[in-house]
C-alpha positions as YAML, in Angstrom:
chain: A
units: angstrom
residues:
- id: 1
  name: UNK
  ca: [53.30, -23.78, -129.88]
- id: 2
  name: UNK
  ca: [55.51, -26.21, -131.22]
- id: 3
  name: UNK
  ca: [54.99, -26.69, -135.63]
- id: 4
  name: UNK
  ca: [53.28, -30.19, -135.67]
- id: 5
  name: UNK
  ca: [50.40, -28.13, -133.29]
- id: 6
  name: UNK
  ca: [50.32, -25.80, -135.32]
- id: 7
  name: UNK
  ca: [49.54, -27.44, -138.75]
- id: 8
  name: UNK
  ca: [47.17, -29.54, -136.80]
- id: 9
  name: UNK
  ca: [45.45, -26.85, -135.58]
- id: 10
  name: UNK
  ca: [45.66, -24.93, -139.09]
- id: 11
  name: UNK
  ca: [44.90, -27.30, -141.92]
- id: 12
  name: UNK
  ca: [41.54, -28.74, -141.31]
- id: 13
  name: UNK
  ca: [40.48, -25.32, -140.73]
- id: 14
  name: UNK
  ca: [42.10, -24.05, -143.74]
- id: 15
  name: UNK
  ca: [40.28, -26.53, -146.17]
- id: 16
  name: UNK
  ca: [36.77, -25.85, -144.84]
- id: 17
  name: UNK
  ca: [38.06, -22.08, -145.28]
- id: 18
  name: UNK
  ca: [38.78, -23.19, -148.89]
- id: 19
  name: UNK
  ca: [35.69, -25.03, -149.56]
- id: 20
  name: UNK
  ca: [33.69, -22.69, -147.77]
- id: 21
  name: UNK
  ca: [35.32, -19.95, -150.57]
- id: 22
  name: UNK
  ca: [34.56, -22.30, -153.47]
- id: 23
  name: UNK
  ca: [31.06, -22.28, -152.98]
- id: 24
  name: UNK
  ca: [30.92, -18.66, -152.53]
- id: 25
  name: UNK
  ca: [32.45, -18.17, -155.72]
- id: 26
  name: UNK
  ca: [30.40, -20.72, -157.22]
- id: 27
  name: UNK
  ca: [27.76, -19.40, -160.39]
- id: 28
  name: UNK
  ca: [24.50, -21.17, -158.73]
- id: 29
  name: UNK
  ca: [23.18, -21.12, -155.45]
- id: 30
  name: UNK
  ca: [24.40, -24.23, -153.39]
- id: 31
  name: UNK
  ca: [22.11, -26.01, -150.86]
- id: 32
  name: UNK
  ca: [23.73, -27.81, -147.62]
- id: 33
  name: UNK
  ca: [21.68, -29.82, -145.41]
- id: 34
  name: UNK
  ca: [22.09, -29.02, -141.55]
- id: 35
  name: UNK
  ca: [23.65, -32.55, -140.73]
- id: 36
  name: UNK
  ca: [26.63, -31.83, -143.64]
- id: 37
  name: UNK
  ca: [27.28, -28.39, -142.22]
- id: 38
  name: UNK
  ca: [27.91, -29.13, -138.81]
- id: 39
  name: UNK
  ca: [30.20, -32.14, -139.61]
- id: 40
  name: UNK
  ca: [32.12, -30.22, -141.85]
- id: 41
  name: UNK
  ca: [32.60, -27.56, -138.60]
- id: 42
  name: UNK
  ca: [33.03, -30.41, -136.53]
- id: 43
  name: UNK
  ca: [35.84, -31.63, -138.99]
- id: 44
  name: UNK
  ca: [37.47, -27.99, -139.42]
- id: 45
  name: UNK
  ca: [37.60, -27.60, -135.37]
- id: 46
  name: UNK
  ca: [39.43, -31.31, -134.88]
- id: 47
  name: UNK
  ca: [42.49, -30.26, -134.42]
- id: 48
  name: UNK
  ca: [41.73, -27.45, -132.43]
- id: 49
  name: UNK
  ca: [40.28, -29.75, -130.55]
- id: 50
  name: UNK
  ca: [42.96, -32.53, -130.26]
- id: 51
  name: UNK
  ca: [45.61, -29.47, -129.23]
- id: 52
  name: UNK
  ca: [43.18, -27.90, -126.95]
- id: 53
  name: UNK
  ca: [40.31, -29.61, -124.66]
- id: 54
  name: UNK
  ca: [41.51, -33.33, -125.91]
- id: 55
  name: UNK
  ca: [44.91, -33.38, -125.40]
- id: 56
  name: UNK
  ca: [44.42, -31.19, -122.04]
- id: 57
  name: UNK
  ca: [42.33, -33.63, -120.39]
- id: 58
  name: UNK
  ca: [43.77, -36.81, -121.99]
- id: 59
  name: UNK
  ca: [43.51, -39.54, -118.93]
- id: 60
  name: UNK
  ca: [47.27, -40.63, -118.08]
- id: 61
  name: UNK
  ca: [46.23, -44.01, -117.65]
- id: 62
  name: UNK
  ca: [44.53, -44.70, -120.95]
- id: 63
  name: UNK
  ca: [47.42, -43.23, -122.30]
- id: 64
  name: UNK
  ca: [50.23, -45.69, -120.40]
- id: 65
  name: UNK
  ca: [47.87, -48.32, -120.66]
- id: 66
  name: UNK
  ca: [47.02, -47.80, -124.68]
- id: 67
  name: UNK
  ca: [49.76, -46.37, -125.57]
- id: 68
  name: UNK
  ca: [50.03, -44.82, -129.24]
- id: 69
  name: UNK
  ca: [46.37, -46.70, -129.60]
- id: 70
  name: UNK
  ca: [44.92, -44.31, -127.38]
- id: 71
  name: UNK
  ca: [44.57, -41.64, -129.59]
- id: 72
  name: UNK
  ca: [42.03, -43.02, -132.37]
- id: 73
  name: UNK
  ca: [40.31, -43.90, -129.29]
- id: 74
  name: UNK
  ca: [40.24, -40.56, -128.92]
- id: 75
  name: UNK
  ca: [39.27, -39.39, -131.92]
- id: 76
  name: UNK
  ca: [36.70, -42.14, -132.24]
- id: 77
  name: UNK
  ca: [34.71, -40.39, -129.29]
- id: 78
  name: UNK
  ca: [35.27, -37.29, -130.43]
- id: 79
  name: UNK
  ca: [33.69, -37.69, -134.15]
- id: 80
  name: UNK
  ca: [30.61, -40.05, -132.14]
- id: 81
  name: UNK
  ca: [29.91, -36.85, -130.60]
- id: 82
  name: UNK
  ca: [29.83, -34.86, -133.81]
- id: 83
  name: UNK
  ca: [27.86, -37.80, -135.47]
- id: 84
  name: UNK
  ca: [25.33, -37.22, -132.29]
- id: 85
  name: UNK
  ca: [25.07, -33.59, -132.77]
- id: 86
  name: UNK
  ca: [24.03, -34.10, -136.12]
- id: 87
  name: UNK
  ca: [21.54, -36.72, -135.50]
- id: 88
  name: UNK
  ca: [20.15, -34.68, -132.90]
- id: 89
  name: UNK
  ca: [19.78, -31.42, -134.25]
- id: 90
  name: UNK
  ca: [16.52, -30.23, -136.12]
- id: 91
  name: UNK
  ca: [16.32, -30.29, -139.38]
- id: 92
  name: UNK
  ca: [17.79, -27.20, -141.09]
- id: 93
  name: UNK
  ca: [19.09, -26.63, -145.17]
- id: 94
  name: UNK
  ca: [21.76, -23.45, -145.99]
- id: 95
  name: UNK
  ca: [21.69, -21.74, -149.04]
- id: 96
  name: UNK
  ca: [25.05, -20.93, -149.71]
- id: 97
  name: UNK
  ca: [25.69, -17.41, -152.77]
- id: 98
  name: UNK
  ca: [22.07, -16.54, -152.45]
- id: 99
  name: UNK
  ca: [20.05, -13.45, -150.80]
- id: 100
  name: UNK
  ca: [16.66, -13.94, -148.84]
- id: 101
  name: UNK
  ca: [14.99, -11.64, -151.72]
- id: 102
  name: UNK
  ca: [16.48, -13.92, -154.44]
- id: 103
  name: UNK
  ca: [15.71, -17.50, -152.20]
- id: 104
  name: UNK
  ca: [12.14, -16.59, -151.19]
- id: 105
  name: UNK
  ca: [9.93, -16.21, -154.14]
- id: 106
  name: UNK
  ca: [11.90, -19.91, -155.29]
- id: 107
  name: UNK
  ca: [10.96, -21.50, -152.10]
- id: 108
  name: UNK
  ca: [7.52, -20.69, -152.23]
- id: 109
  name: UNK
  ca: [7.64, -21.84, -155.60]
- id: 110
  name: UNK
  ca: [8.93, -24.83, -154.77]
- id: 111
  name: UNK
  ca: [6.60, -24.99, -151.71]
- id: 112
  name: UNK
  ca: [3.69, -24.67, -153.76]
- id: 113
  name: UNK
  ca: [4.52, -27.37, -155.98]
- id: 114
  name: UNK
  ca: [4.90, -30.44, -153.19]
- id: 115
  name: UNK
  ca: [2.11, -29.02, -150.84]
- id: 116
  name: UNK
  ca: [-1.06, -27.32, -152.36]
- id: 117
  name: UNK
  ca: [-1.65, -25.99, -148.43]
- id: 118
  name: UNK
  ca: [1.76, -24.16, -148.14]
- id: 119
  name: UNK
  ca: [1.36, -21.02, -146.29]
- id: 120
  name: UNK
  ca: [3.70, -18.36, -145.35]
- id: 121
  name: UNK
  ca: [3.41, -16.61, -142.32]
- id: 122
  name: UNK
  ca: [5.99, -13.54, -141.92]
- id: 123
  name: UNK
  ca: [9.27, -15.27, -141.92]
- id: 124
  name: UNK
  ca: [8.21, -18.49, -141.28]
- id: 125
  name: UNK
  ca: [6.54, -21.17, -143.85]
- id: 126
  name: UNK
  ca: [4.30, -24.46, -143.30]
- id: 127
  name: UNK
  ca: [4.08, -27.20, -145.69]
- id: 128
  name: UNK
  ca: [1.42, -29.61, -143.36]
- id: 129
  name: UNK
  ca: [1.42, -32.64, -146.00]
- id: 130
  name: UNK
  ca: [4.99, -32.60, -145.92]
- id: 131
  name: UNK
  ca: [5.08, -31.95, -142.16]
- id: 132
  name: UNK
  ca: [7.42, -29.22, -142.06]
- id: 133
  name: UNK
  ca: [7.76, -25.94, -140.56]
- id: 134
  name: UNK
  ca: [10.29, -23.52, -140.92]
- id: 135
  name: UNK
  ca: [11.45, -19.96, -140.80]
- id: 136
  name: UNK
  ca: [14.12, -17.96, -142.71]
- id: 137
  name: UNK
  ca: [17.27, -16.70, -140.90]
- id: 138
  name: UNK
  ca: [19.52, -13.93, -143.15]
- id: 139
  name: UNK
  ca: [23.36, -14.57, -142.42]
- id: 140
  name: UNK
  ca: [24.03, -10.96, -145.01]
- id: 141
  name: UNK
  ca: [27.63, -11.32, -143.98]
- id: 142
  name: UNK
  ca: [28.21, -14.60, -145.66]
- id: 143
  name: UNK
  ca: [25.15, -14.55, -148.15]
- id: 144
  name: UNK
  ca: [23.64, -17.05, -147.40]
- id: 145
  name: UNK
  ca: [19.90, -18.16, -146.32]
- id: 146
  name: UNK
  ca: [18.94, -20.59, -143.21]
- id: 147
  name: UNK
  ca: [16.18, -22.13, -143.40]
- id: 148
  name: UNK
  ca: [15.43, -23.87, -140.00]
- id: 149
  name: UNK
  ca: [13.36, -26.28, -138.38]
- id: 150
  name: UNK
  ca: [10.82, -24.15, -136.23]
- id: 151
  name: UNK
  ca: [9.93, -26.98, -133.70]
- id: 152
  name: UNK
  ca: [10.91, -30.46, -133.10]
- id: 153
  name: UNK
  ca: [7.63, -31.71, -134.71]
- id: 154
  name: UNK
  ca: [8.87, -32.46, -138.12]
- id: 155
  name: UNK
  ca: [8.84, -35.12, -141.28]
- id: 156
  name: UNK
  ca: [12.10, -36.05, -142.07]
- id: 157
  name: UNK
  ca: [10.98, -37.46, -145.16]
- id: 158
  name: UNK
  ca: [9.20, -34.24, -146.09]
- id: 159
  name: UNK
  ca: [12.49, -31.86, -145.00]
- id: 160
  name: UNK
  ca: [14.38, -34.82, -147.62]
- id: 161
  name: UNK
  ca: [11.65, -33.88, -150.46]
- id: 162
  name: UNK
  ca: [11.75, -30.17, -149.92]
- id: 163
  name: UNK
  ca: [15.70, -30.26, -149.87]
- id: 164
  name: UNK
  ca: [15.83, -32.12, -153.51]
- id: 165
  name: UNK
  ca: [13.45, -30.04, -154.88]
- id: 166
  name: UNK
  ca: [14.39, -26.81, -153.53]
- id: 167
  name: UNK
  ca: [18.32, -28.10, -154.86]
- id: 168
  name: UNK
  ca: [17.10, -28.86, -158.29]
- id: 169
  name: UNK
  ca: [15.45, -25.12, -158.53]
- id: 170
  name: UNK
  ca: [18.48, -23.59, -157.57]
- id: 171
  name: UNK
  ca: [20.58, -24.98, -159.76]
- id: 172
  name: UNK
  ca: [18.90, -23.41, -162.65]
- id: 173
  name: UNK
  ca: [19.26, -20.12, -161.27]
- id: 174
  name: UNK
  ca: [22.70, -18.00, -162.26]
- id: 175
  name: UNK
  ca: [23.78, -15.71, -159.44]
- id: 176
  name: UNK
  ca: [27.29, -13.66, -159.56]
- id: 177
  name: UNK
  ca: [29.78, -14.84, -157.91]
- id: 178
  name: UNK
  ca: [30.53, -13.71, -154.08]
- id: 179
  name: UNK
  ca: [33.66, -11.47, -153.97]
- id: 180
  name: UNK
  ca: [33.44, -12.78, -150.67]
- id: 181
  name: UNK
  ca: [34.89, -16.11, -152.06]
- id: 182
  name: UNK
  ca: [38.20, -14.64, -152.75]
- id: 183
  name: UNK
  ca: [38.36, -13.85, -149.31]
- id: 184
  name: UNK
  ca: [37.69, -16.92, -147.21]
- id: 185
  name: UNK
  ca: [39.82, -18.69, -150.36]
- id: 186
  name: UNK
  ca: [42.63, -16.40, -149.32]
- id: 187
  name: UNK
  ca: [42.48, -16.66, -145.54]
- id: 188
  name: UNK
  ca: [42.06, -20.37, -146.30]
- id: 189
  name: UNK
  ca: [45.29, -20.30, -148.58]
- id: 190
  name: UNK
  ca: [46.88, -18.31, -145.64]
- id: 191
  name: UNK
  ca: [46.72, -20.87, -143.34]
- id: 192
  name: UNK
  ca: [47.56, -23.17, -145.53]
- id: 193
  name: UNK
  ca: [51.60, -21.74, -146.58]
- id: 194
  name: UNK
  ca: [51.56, -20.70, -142.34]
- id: 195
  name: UNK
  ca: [51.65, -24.28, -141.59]
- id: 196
  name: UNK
  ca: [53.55, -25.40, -144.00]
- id: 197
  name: UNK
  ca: [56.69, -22.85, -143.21]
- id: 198
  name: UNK
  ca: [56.40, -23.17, -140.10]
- id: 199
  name: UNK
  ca: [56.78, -27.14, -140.91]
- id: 200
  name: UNK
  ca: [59.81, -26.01, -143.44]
- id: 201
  name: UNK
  ca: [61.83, -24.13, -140.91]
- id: 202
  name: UNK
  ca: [62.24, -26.67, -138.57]
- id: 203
  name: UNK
  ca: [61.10, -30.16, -139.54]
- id: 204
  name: UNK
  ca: [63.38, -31.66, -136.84]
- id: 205
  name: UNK
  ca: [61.09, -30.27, -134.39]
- id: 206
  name: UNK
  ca: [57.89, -31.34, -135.91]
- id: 207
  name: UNK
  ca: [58.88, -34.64, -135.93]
- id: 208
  name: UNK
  ca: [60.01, -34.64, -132.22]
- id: 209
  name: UNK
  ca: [56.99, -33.23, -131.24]
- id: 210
  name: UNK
  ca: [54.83, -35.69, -133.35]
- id: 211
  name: UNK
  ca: [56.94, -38.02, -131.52]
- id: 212
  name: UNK
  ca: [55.89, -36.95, -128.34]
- id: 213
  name: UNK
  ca: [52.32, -36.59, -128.64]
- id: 214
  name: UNK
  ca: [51.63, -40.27, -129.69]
- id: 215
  name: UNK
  ca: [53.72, -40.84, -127.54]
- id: 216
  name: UNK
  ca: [52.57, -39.26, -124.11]
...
């Protein structure tokens, strides 16, 4: 792979590594709706994206007839399509530094204090004045907490509610830091100094095939 496809491919997933590290390491619990997690994915996998699929089944002839232009065309399509998987998916909120024994007795909490009905039910939780219903998913390897849209009948008003309310709680709760952190900050950092040897070693070459690629 020639260096400018391989920074491409590297850096976007090397910051979400790094951000993804920070708020492992952070000293409160941080809560992520669904729609900002799976842009920041979508953003992490772009380049992997452009070098792979994208760039493999580029049309010639939007190409010769766009030229250089064709490629934010590109890219245009490609983020509409992460901006309609988010819009699409159900309703979901991630706990990031935070165990399901620590989260649960603070949801219900929280719960209890915007719907007088909430009930729990295993795993799973209804809040019918809010019009939401949801169940816990554990990711242990990550620590963190899912907490995900059981059917498509939901409030999207009430998820918006429970999310500030459930994000205000959290933030007065002091958790140690993730040791974990260090290690997606590290892999993170890793890809970082890969790309930018590689990019060091032979910069002639990165430009040419920069060059090309706009260029096809």
């Amino acid at each position: 792979m020639d260096p400018f496809r391989f920074c491409l491919a590297l850096l976007p997933l090397g910051v979400y590594l790094v951000v993804l590290g920070g708020l492992q390491l952070s000293r409160r619990p941080i809560l992520v709706s669904g729609g900002r997690d799976l842009a920041a994915l979508g953003l992490a996998l772009s380049g992997i994206a452009i070098i792979g699929p994208i760039e493999l089944f580029l049309p010639r002839a939007a190409a010769n007839t766009f030229g250089v232009y064709v490629w934010p065309l590109v890219m245009a399509c490609y983020f509409l399509l992460v901006i309609l998987a988010v819009l699409t998916a159900r309703p979901r909120l991630t706990a990031y530094n935070v165990s399901l024994d620590e989260l649960r007795p603070l949801l219900g909490e929280v719960a209890l204090g915007l719907d007088a009905d909430a009930r729990w039910a295993g795993a799973s939780l209804s809040l019918p004045r809010l019009g939401v219903e949801l169940h816990i998913e554990e990711f242990s390897p990550m620590h963190n907490v899912a907490l995900v849209a059981a059917n498509d009948r939901q409030r999207y008003d009430g998820w918006h509610r429970l999310e500030r309310a459930l994000r205000a709680r959290l933030a007065q709760v002091p958790v140690a830091r993730d040791p974990r952190g260090v290690l997606l900050l590290a892999l993170g950092l890793l890809l970082f100094s890969a790309a930018y040897a590689r990019v060091a070693f032979d910069p002639v070459a990165t430009q040419q095939a920069f060059v090309e690629m706009v260029h096809p």
